[in-house]
Short mmCIF file of C-alpha atoms in Angstrom, two decimals:
data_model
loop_
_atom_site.label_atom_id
_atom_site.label_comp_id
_atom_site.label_asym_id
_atom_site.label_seq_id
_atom_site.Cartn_x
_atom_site.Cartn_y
_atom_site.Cartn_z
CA UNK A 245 -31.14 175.49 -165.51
CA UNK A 246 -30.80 179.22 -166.47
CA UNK A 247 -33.36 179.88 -163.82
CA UNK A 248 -31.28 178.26 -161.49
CA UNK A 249 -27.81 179.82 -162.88
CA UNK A 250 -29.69 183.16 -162.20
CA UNK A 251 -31.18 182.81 -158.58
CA UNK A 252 -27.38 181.35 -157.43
CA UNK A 253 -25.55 184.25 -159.44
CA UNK A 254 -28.12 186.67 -157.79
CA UNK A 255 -27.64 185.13 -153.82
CA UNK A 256 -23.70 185.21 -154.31
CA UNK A 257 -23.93 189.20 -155.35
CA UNK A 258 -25.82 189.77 -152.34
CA UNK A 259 -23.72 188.10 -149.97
CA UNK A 260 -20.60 189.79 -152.27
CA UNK A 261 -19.16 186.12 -153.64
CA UNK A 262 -18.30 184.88 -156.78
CA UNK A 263 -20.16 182.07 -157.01
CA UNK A 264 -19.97 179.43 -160.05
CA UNK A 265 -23.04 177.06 -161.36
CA UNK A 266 -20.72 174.44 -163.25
CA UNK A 267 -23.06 171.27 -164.45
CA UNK A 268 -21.99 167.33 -164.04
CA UNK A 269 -23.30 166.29 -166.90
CA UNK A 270 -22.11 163.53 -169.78
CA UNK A 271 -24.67 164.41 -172.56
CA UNK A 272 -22.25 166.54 -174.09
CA UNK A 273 -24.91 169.18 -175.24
CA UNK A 274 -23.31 172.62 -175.65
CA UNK A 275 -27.06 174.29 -174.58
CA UNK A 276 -25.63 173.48 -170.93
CA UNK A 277 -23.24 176.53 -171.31
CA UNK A 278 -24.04 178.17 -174.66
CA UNK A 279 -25.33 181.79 -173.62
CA UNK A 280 -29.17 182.32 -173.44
CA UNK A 281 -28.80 184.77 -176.88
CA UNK A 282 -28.39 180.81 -178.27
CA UNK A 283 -30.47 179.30 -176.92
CA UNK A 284 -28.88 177.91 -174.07
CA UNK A 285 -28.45 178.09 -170.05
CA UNK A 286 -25.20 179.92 -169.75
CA UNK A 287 -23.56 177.57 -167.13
CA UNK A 288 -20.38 178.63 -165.83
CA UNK A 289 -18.67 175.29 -166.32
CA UNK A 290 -19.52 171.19 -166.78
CA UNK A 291 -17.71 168.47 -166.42
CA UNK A 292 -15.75 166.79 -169.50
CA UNK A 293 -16.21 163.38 -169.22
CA UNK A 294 -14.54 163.11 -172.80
CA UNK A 295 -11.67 164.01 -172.01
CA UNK A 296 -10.75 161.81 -168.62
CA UNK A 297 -12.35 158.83 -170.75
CA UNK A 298 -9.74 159.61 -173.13
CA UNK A 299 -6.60 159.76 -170.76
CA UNK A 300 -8.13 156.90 -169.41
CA UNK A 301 -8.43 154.34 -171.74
CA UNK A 302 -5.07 155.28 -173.40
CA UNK A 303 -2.83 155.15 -170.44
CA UNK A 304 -5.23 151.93 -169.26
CA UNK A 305 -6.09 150.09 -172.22
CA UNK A 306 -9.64 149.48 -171.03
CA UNK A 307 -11.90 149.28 -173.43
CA UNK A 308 -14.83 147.76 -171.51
CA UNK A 309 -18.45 149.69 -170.92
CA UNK A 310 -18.60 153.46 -172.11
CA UNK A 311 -14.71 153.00 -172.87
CA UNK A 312 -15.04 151.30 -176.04
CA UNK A 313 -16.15 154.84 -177.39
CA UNK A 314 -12.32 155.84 -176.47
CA UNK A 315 -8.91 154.79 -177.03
CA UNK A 316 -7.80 156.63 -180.41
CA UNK A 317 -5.10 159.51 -179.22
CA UNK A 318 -6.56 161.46 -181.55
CA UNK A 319 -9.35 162.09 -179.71
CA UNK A 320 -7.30 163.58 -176.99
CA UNK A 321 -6.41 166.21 -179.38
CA UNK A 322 -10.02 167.18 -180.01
CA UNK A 323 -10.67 167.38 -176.60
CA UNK A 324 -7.66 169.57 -176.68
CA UNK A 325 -9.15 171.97 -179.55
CA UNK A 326 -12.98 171.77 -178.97
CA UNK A 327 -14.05 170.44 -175.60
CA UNK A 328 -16.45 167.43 -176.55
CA UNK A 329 -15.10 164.28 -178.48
CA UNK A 330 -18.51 163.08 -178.74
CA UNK A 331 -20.02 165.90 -180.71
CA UNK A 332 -22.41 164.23 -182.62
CA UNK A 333 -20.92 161.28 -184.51
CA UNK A 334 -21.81 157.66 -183.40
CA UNK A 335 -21.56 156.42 -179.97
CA UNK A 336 -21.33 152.46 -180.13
CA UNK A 337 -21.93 152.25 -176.70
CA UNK A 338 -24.53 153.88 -176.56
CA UNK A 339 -25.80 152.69 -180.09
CA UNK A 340 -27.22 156.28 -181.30
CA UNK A 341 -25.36 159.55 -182.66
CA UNK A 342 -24.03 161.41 -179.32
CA UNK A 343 -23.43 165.51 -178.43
CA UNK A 344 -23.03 168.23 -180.14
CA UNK A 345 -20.19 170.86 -181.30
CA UNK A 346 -18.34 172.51 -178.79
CA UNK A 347 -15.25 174.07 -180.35
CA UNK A 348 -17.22 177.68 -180.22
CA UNK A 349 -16.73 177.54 -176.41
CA UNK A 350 -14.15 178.40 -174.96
CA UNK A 351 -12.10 176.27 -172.60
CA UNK A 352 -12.45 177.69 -169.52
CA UNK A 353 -15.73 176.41 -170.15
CA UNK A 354 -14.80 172.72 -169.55
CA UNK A 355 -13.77 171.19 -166.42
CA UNK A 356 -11.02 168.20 -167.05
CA UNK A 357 -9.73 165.76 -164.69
CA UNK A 358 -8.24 162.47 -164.83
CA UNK A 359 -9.60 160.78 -161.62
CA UNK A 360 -12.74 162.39 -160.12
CA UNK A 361 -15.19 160.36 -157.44
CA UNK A 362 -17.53 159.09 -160.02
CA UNK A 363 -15.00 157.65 -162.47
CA UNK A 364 -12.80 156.01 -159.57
CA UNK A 365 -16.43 155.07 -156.93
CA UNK A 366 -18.36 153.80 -159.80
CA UNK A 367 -15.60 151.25 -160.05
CA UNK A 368 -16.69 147.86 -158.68
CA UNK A 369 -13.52 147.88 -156.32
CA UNK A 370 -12.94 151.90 -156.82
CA UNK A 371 -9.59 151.06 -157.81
CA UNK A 372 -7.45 154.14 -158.67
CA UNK A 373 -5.57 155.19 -161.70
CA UNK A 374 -2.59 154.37 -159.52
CA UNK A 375 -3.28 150.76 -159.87
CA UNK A 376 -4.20 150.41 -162.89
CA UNK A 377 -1.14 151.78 -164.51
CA UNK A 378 2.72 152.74 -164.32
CA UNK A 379 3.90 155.76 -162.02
CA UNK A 380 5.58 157.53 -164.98
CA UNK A 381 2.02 157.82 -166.32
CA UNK A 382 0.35 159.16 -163.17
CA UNK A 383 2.86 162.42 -163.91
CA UNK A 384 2.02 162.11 -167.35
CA UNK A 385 -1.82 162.68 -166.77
CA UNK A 386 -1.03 164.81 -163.78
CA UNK A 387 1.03 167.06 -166.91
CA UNK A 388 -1.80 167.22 -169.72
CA UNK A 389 -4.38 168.34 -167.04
CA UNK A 390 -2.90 171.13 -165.18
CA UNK A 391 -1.13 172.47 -168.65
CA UNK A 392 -4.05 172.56 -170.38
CA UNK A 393 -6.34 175.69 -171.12
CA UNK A 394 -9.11 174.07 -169.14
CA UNK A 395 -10.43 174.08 -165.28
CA UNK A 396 -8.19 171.19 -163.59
CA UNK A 397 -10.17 169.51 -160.95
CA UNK A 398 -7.96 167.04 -158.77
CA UNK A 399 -9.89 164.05 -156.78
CA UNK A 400 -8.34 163.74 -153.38
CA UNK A 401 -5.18 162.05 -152.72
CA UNK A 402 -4.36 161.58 -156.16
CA UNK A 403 -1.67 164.29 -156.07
CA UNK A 404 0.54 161.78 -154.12
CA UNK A 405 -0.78 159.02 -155.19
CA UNK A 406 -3.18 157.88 -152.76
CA UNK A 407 -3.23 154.24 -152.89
CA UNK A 408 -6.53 153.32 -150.69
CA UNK A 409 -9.25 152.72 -153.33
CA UNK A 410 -12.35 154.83 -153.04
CA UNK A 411 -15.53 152.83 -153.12
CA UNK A 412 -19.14 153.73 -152.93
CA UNK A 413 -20.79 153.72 -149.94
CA UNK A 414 -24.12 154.97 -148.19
CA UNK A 415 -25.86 155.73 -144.66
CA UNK A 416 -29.30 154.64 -145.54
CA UNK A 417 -31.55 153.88 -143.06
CA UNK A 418 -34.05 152.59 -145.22
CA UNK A 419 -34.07 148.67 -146.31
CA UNK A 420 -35.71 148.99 -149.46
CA UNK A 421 -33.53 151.82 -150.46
CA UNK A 422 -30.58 150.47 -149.46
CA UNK A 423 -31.61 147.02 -151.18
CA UNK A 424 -32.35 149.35 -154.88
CA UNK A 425 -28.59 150.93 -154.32
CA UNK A 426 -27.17 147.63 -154.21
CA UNK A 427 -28.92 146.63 -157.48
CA UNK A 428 -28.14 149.48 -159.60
CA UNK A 429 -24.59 149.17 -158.55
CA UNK A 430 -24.77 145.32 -159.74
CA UNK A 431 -26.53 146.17 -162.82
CA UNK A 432 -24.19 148.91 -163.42
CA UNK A 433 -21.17 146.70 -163.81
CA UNK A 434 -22.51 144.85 -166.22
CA UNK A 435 -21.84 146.47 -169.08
CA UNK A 436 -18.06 146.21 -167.85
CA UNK A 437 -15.69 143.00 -167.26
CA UNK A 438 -14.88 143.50 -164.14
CA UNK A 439 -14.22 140.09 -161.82
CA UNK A 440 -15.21 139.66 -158.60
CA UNK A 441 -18.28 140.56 -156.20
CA UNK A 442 -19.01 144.41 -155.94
CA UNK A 443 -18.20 145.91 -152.34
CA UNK A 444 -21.42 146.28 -150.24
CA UNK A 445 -22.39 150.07 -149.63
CA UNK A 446 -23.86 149.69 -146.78
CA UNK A 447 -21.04 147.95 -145.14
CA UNK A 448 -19.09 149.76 -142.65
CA UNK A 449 -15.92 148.31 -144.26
CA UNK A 450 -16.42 149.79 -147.55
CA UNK A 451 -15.91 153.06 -146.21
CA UNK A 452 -13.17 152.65 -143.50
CA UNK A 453 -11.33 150.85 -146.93
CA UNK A 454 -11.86 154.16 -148.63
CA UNK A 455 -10.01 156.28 -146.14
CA UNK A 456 -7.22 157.98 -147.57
CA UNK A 457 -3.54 158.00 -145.62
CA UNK A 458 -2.13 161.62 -146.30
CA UNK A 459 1.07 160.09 -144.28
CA UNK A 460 1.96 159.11 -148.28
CA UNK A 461 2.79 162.25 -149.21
CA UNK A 462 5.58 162.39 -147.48
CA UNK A 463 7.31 158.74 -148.78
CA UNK A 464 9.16 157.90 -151.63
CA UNK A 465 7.49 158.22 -155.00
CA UNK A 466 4.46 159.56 -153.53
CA UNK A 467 6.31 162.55 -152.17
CA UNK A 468 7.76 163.04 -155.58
CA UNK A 469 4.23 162.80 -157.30
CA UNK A 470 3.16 165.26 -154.99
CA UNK A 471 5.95 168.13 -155.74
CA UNK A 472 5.65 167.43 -159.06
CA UNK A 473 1.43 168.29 -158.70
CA UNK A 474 2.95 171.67 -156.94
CA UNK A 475 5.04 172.69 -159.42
CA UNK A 476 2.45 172.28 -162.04
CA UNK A 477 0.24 174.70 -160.03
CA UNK A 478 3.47 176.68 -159.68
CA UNK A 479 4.12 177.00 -163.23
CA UNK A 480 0.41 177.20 -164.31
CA UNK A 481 -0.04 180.40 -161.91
CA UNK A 482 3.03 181.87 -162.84
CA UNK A 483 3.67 181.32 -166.78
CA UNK A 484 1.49 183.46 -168.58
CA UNK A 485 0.86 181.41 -171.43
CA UNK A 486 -0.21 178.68 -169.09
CA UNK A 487 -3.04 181.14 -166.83
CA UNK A 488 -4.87 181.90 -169.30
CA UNK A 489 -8.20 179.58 -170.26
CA UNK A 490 -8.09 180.77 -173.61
CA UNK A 491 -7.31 178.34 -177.03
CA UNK A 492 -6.29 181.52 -178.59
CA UNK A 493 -2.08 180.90 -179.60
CA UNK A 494 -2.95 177.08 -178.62
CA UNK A 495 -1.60 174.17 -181.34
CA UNK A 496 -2.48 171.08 -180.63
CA UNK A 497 -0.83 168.11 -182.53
CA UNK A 498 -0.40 164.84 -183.03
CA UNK A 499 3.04 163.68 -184.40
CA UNK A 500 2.09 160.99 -187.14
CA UNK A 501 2.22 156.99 -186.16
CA UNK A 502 2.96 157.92 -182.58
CA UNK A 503 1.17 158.72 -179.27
CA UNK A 504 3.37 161.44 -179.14
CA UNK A 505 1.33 165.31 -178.96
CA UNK A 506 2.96 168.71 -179.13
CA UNK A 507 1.03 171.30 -177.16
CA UNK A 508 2.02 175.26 -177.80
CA UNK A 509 0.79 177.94 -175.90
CA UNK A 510 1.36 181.24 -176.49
CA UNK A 511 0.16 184.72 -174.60
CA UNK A 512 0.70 188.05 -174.36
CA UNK A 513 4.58 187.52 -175.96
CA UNK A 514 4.72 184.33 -173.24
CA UNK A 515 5.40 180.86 -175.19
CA UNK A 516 5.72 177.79 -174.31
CA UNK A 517 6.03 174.29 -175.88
CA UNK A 518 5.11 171.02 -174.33
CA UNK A 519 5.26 166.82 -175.83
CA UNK A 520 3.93 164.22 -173.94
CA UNK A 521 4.23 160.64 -174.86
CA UNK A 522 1.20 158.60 -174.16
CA UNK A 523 2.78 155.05 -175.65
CA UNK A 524 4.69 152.90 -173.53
CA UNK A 525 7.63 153.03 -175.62
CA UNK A 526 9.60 155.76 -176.09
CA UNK A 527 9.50 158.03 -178.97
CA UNK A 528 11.83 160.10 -180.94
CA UNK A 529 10.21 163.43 -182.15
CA UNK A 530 11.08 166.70 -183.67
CA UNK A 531 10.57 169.53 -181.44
CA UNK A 532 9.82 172.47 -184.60
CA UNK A 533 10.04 175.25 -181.88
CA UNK A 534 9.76 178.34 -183.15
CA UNK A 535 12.46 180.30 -183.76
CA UNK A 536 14.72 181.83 -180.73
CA UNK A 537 16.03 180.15 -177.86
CA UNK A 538 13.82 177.76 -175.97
CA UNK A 539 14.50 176.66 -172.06
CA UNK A 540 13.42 173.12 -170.92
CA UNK A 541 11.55 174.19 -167.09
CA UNK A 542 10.30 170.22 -166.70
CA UNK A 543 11.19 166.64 -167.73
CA UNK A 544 8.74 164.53 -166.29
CA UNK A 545 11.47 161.89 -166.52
CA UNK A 546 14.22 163.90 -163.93
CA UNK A 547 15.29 162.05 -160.78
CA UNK A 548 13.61 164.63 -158.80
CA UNK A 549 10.06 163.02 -159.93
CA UNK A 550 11.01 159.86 -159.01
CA UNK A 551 11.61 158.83 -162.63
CA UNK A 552 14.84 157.27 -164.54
CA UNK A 553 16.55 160.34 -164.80
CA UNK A 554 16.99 162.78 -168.53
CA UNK A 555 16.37 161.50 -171.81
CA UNK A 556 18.55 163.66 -173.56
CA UNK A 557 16.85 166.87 -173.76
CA UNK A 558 19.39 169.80 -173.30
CA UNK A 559 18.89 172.64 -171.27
CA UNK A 560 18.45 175.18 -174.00
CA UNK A 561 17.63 174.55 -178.04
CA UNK A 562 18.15 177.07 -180.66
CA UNK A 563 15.63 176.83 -182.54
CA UNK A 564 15.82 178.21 -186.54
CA UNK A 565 19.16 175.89 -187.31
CA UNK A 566 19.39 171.85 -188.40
CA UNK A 567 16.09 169.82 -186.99
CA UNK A 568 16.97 167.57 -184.49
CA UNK A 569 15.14 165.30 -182.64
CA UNK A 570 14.86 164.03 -179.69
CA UNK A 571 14.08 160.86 -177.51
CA UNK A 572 10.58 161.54 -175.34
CA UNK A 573 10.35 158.13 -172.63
CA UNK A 574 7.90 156.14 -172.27
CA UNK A 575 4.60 158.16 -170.66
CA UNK A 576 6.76 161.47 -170.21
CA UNK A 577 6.21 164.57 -170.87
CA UNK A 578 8.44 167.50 -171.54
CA UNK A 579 7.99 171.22 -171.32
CA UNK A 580 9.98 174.51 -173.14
CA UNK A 581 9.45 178.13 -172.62
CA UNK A 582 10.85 180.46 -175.02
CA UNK A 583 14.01 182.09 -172.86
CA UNK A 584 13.45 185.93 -172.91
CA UNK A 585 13.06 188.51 -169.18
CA UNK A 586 12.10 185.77 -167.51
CA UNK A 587 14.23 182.63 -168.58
CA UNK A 588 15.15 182.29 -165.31
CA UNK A 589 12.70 181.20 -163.73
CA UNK A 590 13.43 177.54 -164.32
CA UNK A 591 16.27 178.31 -162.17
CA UNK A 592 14.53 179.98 -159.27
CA UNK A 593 11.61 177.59 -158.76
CA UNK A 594 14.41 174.79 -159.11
CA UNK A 595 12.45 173.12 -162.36
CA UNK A 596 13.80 169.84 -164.05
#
């Protein structure tokens, strides 16, 4: 792997591109992108199947095949802090201890996603999140992805909400081969309850089912999905606590006998606050801001996301008087920014 990490690194300088080597790999083993002084292959990036299993089985409560490893919130802080939830403890589903520590990497390191084409195709119908639960949490996983300190990856169509499933098909031309795919997709499923009879990949149908109808993004709900996905790029570009892939002035927290987390950021004088409520009940929590005046740039729950409208959270808190605390909805998510030069910008990009 560092061989290969070298000869791609090498071609891209010559033909004057940056060119990354990131690794799709769930064995959680931090010699994948540990630097060669120890003792590893210096990836740029892998995948971090952790933490969509987490976001998964929470918002989903599936708890079938490699899912029964998930489910705890807490692990959705650790992927938060270190990368791997899986780093070295016991795996019941796979029946042996699994990975290895990861906190000394940094989190640009990891790339996170809640949908991707292997954990929506390896369905047996490649149903989407967006069937499988409520719209308020499709914003709510769109939130902890693209404000975390991690690479987002987004699977097509799921920034509005695509609603065609995507299932796994081939082109084979070869009968045997195409008979072994069908069999390892069948004996795939078993360790899952899933109902039904898997879709055949070599059927034409499979694949003109898995066509995706961009005409969504432009209808109800979907459309507001889809500007709510743009102004989490927006604000992730723009806020400098939110740019950087860096754990350094990051807090992640749990508040006690909730679902509820409290994200800080903070860079270069830049800070920012966000709570998201994985529970499908709402939540009252204290916000413990630091001190100063905080502005709210998002509600996950506004009218302009297609959700019930506020839950109460004011404009501005000043922070440093009497805690208060405040109700967080069901799957939303909330996020502050200390108001200083820049305060407006909640104003300008039209956040809330």
């Amino acid at each position: 792997l560092f061989d290969l990490r070298e000869a791609v690194h090498r071609q891209g300088k010559k033909l004057g591109r940056t060119v990354a080597v990131i690794a799709e790999s769930d064995l959680n083993d931090a010699r994948v992108l540990n630097s060669s002084s120890r003792g590893g292959y210096d990836l740029d990036a892998q995948w971090n199947d952790d933490f969509h299993h987490c976001v998964h089985a929470v918002l989903t409560g599936e708890r079938d095949g490699y899912y029964q490893d998930f489910g705890d919130i807490r692990q959705l802080v650790k992927a938060l802090q270190e990368g791997f939830v899986y780093s070295g403890q016991y795996s019941v589903y796979r029946k042996r201890r699994h990975g290895s520590p990861s906190k000394h990497l940094p989190p640009g390191k990891f790339v996170v996603f809640s949908q991707n084409h292997d954990q929506v195709g390896n369905r047996m119908a490649g149903d989407r999140l967006i069937g499988l639960a409520p719209f308020e949490a499709l914003k709510l996983s769109a939130g902890i992805n693209l404000l975390s300190p991690n690479l987002p990856l987004l699977f097509m169509g799921e920034e509005y909400g695509e609603k065609a499933p995507f299932q796994y098909f081939v082109d084979h031309s070869d009968r045997e081969l195409i008979e072994a795919v069908r069999r390892g997709r069948r004996e795939e499923f078993a360790a899952f309850q899933w109902e039904g009879e898997a879709p055949d990949p070599r059927d034409e149908a499979t694949f003109l089912r898995s066509k995706i109808d961009l005409g969504l993004r432009h209808q109800g709900n979907h459309r507001a999905l889809f500007d709510l996905y743009k102004m989490l790029i927006k604000l992730r570009k723009e806020v400098p606590s939110l740019s950087v892939l860096t754990r350094k002035g990051m807090e992640a927290r749990l508040f006690e006998g909730t679902k509820a987390i409290r994200v800080k950021r903070e860079h270069g004088g830049d800070r920012v606050v966000c709570f998201f409520n994985f529970d499908s009940r709402p939540v009252n929590v204290s916000p413990s801001l630091g001190d100063g005046l905080w502005q709210r740039i998002l509600e996950s729950a506004s009218e302009r996301w297609g959700g019930p409208g506020g839950t109460g959270w004011p404009e501005f808190i000043r922070s440093g008087g009497p805690e208060t605390s405040f109700n967080l909805g069901a799957y939303g998510f909330v996020l502050y920014r200390q108001a200083g030069p820049n305060k407006g910008l909640a104003e300008r990009s039209g956040v809330s």
